[in-house]
Coordinates of N, CA and C in Angstrom, one line a residue:
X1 N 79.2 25.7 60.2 CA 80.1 26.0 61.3 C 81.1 24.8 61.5
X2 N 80.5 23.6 61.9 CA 81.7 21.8 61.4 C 82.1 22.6 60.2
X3 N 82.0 22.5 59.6 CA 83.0 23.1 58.4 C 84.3 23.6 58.6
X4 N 83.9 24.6 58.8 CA 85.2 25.5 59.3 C 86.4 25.1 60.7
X5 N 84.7 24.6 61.6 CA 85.7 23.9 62.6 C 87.0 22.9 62.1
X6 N 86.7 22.1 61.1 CA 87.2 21.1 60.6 C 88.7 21.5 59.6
X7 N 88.1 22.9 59.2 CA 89.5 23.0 58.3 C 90.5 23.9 59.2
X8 N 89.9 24.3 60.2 CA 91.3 25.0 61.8 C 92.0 23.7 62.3
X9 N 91.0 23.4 62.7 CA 91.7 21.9 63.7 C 92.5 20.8 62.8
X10 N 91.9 20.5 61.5 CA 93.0 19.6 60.9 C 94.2 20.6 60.1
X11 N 93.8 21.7 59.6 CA 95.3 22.6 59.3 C 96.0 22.4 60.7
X12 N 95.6 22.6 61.6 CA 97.0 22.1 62.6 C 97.3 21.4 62.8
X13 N 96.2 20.4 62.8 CA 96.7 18.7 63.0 C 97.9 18.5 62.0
X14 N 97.8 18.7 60.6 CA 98.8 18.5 59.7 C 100.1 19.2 60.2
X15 N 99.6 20.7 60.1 CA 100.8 21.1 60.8 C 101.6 20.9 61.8
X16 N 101.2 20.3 63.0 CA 102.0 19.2 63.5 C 102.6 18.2 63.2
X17 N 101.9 17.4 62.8 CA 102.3 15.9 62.4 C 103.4 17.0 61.3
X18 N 103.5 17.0 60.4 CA 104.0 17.6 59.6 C 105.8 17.7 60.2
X19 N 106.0 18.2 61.6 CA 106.6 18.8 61.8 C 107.4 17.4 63.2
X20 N 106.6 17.2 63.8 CA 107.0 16.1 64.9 C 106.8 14.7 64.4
X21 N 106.2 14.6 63.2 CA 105.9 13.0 62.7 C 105.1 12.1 63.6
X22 N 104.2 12.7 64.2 CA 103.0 12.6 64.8 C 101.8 13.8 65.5
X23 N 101.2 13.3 66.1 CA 99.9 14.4 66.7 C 98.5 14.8 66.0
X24 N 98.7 14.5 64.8 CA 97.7 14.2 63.7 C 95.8 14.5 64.7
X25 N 96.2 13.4 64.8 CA 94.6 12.4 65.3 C 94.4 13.4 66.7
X26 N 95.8 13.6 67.7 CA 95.3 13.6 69.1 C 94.8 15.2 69.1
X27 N 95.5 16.2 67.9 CA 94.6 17.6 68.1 C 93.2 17.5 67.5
X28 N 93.4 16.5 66.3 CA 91.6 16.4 66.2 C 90.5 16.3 66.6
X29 N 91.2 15.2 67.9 CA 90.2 14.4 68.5 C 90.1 15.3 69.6
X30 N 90.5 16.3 70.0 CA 90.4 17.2 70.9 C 88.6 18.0 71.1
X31 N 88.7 18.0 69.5 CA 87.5 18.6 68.9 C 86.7 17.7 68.7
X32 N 86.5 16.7 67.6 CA 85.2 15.9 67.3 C 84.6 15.3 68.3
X33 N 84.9 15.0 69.1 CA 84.2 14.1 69.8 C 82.9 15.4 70.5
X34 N 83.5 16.4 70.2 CA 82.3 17.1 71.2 C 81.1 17.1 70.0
X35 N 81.3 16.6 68.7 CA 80.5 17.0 67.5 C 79.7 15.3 67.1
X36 N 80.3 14.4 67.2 CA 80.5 13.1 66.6 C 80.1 11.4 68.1
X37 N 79.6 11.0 68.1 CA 79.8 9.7 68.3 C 81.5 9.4 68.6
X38 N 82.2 9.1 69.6 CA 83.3 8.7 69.9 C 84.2 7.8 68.9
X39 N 83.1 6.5 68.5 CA 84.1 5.7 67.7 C 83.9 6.4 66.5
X40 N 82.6 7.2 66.0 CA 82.9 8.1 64.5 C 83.8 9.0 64.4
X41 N 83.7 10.0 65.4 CA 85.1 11.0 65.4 C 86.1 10.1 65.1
X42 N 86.6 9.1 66.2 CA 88.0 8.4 65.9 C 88.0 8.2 64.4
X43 N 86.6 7.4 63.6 CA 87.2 7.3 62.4 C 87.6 8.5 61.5
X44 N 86.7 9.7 61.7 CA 86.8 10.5 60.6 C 88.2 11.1 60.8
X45 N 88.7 11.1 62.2 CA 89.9 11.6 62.3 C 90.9 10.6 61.2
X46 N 91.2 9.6 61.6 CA 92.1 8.4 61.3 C 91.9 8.8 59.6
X47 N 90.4 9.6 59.1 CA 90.6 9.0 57.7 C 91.2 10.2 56.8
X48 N 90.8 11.4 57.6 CA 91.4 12.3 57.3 C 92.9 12.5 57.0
X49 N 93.6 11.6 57.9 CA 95.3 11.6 58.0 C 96.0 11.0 56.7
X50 N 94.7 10.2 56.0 CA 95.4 9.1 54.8 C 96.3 10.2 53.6
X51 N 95.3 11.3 53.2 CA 96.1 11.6 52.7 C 97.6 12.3 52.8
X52 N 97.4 12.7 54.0 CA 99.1 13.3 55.0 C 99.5 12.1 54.9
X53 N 99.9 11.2 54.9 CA 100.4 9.8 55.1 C 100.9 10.0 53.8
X54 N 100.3 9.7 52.7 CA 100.5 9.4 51.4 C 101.7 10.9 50.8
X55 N 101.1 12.0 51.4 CA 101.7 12.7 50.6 C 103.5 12.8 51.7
X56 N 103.5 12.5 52.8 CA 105.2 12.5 53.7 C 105.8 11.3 53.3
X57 N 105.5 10.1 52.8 CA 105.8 9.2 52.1 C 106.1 9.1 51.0
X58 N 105.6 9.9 50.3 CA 106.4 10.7 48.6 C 107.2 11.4 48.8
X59 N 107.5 12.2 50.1 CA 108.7 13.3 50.7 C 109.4 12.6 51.0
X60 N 109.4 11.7 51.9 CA 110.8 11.2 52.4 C 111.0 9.6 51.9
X61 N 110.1 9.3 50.5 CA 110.2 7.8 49.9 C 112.2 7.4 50.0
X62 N 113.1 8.1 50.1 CA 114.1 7.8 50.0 C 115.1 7.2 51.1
X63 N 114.2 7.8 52.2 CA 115.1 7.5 53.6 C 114.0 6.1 54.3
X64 N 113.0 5.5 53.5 CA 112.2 4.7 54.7 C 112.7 3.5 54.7
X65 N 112.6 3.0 56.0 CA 112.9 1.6 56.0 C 111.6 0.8 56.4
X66 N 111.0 0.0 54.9 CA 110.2 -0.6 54.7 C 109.9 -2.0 55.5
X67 N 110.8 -2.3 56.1 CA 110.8 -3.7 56.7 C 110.5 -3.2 58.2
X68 N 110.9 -2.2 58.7 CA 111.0 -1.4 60.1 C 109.7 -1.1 60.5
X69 N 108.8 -0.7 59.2 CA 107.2 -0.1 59.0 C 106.2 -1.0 58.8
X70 N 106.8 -2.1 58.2 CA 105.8 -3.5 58.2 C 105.4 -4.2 59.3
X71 N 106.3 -4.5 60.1 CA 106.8 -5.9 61.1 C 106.0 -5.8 61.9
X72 N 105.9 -4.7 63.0 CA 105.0 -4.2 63.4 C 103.5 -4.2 63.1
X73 N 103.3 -3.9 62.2 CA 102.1 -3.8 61.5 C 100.9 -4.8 62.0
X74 N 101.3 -6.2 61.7 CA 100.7 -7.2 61.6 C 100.1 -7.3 63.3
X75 N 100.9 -6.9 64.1 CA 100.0 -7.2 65.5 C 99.3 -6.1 65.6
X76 N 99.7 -5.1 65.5 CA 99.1 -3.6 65.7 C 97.5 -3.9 65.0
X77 N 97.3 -4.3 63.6 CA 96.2 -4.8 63.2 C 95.0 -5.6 64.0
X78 N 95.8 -6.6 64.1 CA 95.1 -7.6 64.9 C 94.6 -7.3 66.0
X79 N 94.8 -6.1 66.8 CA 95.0 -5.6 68.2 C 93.6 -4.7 67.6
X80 N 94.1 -3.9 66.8 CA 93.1 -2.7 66.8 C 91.9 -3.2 65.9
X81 N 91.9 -4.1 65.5 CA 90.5 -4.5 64.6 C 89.7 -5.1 65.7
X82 N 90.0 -5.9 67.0 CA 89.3 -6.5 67.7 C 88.6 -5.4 68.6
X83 N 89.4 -4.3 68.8 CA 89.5 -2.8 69.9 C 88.3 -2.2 68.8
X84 N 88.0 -2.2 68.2 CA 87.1 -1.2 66.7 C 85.9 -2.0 67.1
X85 N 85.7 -3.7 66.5 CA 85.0 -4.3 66.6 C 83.6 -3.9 68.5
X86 N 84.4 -4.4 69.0 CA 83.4 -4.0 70.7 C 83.4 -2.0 70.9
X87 N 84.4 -1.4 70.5 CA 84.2 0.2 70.8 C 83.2 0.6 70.8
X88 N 81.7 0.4 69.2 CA 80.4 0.7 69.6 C 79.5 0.5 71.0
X89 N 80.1 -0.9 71.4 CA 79.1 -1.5 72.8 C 79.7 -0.6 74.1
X90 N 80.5 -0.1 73.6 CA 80.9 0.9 75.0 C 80.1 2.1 75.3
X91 N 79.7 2.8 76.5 CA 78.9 3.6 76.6 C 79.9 4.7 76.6
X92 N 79.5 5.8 75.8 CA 80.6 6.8 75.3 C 80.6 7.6 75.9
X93 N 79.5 8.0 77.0 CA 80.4 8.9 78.3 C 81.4 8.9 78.9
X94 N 81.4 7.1 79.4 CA 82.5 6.7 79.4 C 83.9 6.6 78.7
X95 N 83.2 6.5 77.4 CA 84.6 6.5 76.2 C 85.4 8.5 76.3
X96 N 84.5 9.1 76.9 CA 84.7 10.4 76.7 C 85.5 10.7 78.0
X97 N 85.2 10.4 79.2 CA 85.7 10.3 80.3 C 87.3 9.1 80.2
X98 N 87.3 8.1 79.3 CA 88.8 7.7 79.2 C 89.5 8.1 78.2
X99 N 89.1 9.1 77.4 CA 89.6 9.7 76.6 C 90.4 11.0 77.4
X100 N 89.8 11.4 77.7 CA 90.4 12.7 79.1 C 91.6 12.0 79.6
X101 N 91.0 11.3 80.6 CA 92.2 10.6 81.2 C 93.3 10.1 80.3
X102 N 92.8 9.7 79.6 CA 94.8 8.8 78.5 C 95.4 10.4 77.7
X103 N 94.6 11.2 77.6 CA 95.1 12.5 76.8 C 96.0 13.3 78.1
X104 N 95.3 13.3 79.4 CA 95.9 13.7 80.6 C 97.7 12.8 81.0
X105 N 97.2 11.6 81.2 CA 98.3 10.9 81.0 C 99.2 11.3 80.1
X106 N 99.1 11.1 79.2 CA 99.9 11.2 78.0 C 100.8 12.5 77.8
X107 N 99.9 13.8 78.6 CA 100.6 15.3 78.5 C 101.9 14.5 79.4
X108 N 101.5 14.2 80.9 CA 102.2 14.2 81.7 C 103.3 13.1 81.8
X109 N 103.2 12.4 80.8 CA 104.3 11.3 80.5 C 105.3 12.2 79.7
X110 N 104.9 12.9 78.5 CA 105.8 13.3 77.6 C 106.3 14.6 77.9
X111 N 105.8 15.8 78.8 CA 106.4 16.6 79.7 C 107.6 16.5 80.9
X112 N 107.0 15.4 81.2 CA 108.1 15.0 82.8 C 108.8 13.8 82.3
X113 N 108.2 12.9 82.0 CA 109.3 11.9 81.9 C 110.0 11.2 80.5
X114 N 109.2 11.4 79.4 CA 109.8 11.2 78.0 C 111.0 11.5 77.8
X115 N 111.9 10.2 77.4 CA 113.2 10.5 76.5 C 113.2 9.9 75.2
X116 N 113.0 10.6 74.6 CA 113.3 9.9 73.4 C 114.1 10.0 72.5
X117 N 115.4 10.3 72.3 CA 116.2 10.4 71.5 C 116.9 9.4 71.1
X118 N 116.4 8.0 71.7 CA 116.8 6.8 71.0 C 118.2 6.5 71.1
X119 N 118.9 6.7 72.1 CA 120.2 6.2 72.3 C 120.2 4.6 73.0
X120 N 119.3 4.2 73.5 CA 119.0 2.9 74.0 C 118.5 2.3 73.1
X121 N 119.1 1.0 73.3 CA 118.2 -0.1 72.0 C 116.8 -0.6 73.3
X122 N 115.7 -0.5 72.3 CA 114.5 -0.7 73.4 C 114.3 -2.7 73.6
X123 N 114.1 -2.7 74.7 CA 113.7 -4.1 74.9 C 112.5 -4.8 74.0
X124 N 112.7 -5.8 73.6 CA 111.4 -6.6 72.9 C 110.5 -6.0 73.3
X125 N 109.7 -6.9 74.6 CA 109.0 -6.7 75.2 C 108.1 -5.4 75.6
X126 N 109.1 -4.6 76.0 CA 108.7 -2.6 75.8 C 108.1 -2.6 74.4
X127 N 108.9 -3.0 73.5 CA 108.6 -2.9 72.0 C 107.0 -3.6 71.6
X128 N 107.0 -4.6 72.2 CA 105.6 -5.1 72.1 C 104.6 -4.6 72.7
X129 N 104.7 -4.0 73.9 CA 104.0 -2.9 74.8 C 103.3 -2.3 74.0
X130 N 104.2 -1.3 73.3 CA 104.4 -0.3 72.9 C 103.2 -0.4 71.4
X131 N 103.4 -1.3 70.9 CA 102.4 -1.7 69.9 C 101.2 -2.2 70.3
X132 N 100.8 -3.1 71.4 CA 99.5 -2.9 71.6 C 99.1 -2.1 72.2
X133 N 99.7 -1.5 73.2 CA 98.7 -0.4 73.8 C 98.5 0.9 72.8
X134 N 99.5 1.4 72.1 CA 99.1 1.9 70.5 C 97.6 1.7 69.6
X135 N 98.2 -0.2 69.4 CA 96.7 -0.5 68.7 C 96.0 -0.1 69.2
X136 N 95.4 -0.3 70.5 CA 94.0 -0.6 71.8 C 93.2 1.1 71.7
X137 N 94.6 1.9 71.6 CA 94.1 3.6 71.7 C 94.0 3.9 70.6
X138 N 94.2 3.7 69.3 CA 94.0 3.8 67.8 C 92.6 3.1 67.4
X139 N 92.5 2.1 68.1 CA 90.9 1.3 68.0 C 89.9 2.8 68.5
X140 N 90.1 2.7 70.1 CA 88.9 3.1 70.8 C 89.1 4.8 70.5
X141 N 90.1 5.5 70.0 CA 89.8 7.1 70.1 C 90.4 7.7 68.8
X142 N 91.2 6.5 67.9 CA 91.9 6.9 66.5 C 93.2 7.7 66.7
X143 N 93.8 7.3 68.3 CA 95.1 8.1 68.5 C 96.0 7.0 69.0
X144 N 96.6 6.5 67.8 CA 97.9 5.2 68.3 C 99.7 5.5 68.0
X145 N 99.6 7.0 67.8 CA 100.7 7.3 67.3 C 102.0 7.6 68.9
X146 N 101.5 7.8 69.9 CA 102.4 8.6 70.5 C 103.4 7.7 71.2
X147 N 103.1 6.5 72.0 CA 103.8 5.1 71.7 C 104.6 4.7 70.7
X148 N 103.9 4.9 69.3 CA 104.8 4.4 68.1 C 105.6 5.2 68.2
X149 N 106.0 6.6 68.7 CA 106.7 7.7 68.4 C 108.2 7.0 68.6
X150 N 108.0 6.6 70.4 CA 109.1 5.9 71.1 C 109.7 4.9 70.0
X151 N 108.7 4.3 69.8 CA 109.0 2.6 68.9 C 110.1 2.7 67.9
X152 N 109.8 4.0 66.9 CA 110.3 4.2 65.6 C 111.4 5.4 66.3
X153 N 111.6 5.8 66.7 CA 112.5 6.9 67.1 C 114.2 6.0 67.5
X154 N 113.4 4.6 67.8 CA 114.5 3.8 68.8 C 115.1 3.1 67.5
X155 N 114.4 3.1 66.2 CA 115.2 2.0 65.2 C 115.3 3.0 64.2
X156 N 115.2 4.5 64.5 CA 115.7 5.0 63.2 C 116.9 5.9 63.5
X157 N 117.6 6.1 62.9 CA 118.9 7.0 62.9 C 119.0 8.9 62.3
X158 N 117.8 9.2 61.6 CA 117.6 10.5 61.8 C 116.4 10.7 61.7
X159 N 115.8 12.8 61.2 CA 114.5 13.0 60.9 C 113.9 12.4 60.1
X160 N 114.6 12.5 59.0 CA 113.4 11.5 57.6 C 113.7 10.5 57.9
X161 N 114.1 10.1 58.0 CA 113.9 8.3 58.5 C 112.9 8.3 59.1
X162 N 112.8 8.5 60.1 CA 112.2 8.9 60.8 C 110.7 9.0 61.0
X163 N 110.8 10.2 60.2 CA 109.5 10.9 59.8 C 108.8 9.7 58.5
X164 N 109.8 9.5 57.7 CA 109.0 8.7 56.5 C 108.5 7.2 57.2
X165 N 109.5 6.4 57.8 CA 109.3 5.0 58.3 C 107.7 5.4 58.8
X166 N 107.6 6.2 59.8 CA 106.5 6.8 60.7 C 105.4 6.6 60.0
X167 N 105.7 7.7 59.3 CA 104.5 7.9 58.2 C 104.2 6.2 57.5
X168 N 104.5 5.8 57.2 CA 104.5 4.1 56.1 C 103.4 3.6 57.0
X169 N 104.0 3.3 58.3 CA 103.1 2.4 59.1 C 102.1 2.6 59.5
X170 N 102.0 4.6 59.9 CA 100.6 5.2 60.0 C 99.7 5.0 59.0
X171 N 100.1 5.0 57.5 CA 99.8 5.0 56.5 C 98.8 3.7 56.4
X172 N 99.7 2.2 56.3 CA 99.4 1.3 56.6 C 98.1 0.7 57.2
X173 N 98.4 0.8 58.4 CA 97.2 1.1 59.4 C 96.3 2.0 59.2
X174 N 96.5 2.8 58.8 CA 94.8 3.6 58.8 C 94.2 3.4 57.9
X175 N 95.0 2.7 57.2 CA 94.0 2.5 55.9 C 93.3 1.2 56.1
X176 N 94.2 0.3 56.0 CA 92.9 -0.4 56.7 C 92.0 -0.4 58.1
X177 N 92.3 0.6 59.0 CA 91.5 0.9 60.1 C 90.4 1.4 59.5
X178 N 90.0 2.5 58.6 CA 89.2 3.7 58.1 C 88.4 2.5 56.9
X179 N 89.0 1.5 56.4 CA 88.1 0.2 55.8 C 87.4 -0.4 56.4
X180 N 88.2 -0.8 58.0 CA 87.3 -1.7 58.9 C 86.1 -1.0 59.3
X181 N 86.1 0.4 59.4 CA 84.9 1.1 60.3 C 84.2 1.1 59.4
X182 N 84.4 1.4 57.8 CA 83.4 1.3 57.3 C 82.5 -0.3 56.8
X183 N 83.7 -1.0 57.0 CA 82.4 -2.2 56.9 C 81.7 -2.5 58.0
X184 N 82.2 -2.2 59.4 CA 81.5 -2.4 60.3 C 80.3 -1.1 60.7
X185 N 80.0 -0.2 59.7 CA 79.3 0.3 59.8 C 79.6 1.9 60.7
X186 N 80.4 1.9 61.4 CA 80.9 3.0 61.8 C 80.8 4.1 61.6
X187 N 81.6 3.9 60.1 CA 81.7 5.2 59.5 C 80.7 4.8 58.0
X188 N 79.7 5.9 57.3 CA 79.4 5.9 56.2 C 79.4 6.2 55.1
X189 N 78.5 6.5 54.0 CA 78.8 7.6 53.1 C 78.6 9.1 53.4
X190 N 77.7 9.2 54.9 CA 77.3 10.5 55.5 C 78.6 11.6 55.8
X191 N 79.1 10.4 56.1 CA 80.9 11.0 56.6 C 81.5 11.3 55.6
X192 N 81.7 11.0 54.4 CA 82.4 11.6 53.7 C 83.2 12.7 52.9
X193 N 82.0 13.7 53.4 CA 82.0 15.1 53.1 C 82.8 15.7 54.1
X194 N 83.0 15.4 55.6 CA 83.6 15.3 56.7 C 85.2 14.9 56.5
X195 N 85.2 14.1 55.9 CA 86.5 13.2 55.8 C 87.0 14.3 54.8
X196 N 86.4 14.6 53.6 CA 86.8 15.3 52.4 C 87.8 16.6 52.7
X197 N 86.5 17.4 53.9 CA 86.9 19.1 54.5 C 88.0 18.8 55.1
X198 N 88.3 17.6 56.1 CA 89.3 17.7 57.2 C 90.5 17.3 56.1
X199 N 90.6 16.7 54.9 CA 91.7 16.1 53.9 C 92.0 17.4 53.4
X200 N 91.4 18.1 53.0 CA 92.1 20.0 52.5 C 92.6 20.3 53.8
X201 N 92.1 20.8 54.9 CA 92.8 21.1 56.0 C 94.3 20.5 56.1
X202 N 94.3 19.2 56.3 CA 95.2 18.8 56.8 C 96.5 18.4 55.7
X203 N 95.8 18.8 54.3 CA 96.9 19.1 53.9 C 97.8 20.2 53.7
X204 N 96.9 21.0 53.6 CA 97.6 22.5 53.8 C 98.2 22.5 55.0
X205 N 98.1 21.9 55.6 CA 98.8 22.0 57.2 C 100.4 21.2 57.1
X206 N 100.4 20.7 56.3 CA 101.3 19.7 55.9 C 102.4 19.7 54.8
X207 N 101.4 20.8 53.9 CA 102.7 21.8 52.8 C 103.2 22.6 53.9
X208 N 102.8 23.0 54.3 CA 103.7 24.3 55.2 C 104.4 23.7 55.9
X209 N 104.0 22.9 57.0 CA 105.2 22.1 57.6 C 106.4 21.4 57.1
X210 N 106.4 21.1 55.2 CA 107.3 20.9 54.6 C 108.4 21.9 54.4
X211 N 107.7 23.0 54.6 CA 108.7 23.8 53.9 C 109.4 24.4 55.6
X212 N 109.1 24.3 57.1 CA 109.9 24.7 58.1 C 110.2 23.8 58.4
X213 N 109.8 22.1 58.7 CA 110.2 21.6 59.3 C 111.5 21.2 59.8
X214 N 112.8 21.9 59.1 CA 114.2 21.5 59.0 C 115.0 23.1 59.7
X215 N 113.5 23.7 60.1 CA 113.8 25.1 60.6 C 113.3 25.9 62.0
X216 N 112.4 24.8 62.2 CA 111.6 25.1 63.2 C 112.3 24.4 64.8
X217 N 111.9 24.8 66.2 CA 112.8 23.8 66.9 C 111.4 22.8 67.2
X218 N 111.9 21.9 67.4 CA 110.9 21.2 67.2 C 110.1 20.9 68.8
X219 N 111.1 20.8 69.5 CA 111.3 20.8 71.2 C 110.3 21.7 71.6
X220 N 110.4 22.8 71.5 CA 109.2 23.9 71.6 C 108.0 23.6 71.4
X221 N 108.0 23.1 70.0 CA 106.7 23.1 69.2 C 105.9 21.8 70.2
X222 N 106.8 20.8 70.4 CA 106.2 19.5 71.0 C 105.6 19.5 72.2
X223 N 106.5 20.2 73.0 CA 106.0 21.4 74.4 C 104.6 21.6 74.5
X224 N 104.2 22.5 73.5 CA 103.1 23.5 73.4 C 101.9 22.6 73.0
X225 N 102.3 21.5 72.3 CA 101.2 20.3 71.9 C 101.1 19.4 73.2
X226 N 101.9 19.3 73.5 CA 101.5 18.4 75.1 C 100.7 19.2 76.0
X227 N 100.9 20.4 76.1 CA 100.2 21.5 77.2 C 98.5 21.1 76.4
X228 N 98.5 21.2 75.2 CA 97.0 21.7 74.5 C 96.5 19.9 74.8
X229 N 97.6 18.9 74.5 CA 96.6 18.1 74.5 C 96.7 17.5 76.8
X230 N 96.9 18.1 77.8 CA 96.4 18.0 78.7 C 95.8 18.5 79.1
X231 N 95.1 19.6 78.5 CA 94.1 21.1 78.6 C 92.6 20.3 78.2
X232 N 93.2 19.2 76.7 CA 92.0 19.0 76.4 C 91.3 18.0 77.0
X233 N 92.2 16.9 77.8 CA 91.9 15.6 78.4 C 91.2 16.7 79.6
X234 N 91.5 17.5 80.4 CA 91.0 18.1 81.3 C 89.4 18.4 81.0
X235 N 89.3 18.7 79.7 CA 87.7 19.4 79.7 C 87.1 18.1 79.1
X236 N 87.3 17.3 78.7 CA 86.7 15.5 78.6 C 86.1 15.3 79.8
X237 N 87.1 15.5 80.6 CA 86.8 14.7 82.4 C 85.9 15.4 82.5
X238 N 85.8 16.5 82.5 CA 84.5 17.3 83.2 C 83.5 17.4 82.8

């Protein structure tokens, strides 16, 4: 039955990300955690995405700006290895109960007050925000993208830019995040079979989103992901 759960939930995870250049992790994690250990879900999520990473980065290899996807990088690391490192010592009822609430938040940030169309050059400082509190939520639940959304939205000039830059740094980062858990023991070889099922899922979720993403409204689709992901912070809390 994980089985199947695993190839529904990551075919849409792909299919999202696919399509918004993020959301990956936050529909996954909707689900594992009710199956998994908090910091294991986060990993199996995060490890599952490498391949979607790899293969939007051979798509849009022509529009990324490499330096825009690095820079960043180096604190976001630093941030989320120390967040990974203590996550175990946290009692995961609690991890489960702040996981509701930041997914709650999060609907109701990007429903009511999100703009992102990147007509503003973003402040440093926002910019640095914006990266660690990313790292801190990519440590503890494997979901650091929706912050970065803002970040890269504000230094890129269209969709594949966009989307590819996105993708590099996700890329970046998870791969060494999905190394760190396993040396820290986190994640093991048990997982792997886990990681394998959700990597078909999510890439079929991810061909198809290649082939509408230039057709789809995206506005809508982003809508409908914010509704599911404050539906799901709702049933965490409870």
């Amino acid at each position: 039955m994980i089985y199947l759960i695993l190839i529904l939930i990551t075919f849409l995870a792909g299919l999202v990300q696919g399509v918004t250049g993020f959301g990956s992790c936050i529909v996954i994690m909707m689900v594992l955690p009710h199956y998994f250990p908090m910091a294991q879900a986060a990993g199996i999520a995060v490890a599952t995405t490498l391949i979607m990473g790899a293969v939007m980065i051979c798509r849009y290899r022509k529009n990324i700006l490499v330096k825009q996807a690095l820079i960043p990088s180096a604190l976001y690391l630093v941030v989320s290895s120390l967040v990974i490192h203590f996550s175990t010592a946290v009692d995961p009822a609690l991890m489960k109960k702040a996981l509701g609430a930041f997914l709650i938040v999060l609907s109701e940030y990007y429903l009511g007050f999100a703009r992102t169309d990147g007509d503003h050059k973003m402040p440093f400082i926002v910019a640095v925000f914006c990266i660690i509190i990313s790292a801190a939520c990519d440590g503890l639940f494997g979901i650091g993208g929706p912050l970065m959304v803002l970040y890269f939205l504000n230094r890129t000039h269209d969709l594949h830019e966009y989307l590819g830059t996105l993708q590099l740094f996700f890329l970046v980062n998870n791969v060494y995040n999905t190394g760190f858990r396993f040396f820290k023991g986190i994640l093991g070889p048990k997982n792997l079979i886990y990681i394998a099922v959700g990597m078909a899922g999510i890439l079929i979720g991810t061909t198809i989103a290649g082939k509408i993403v230039d057709k789809v409204k995206t506005t809508i689709l982003r809508k409908l992901v914010y509704c599911m992901i404050g539906l799901s912070g709702l049933v965490n809390l409870l």
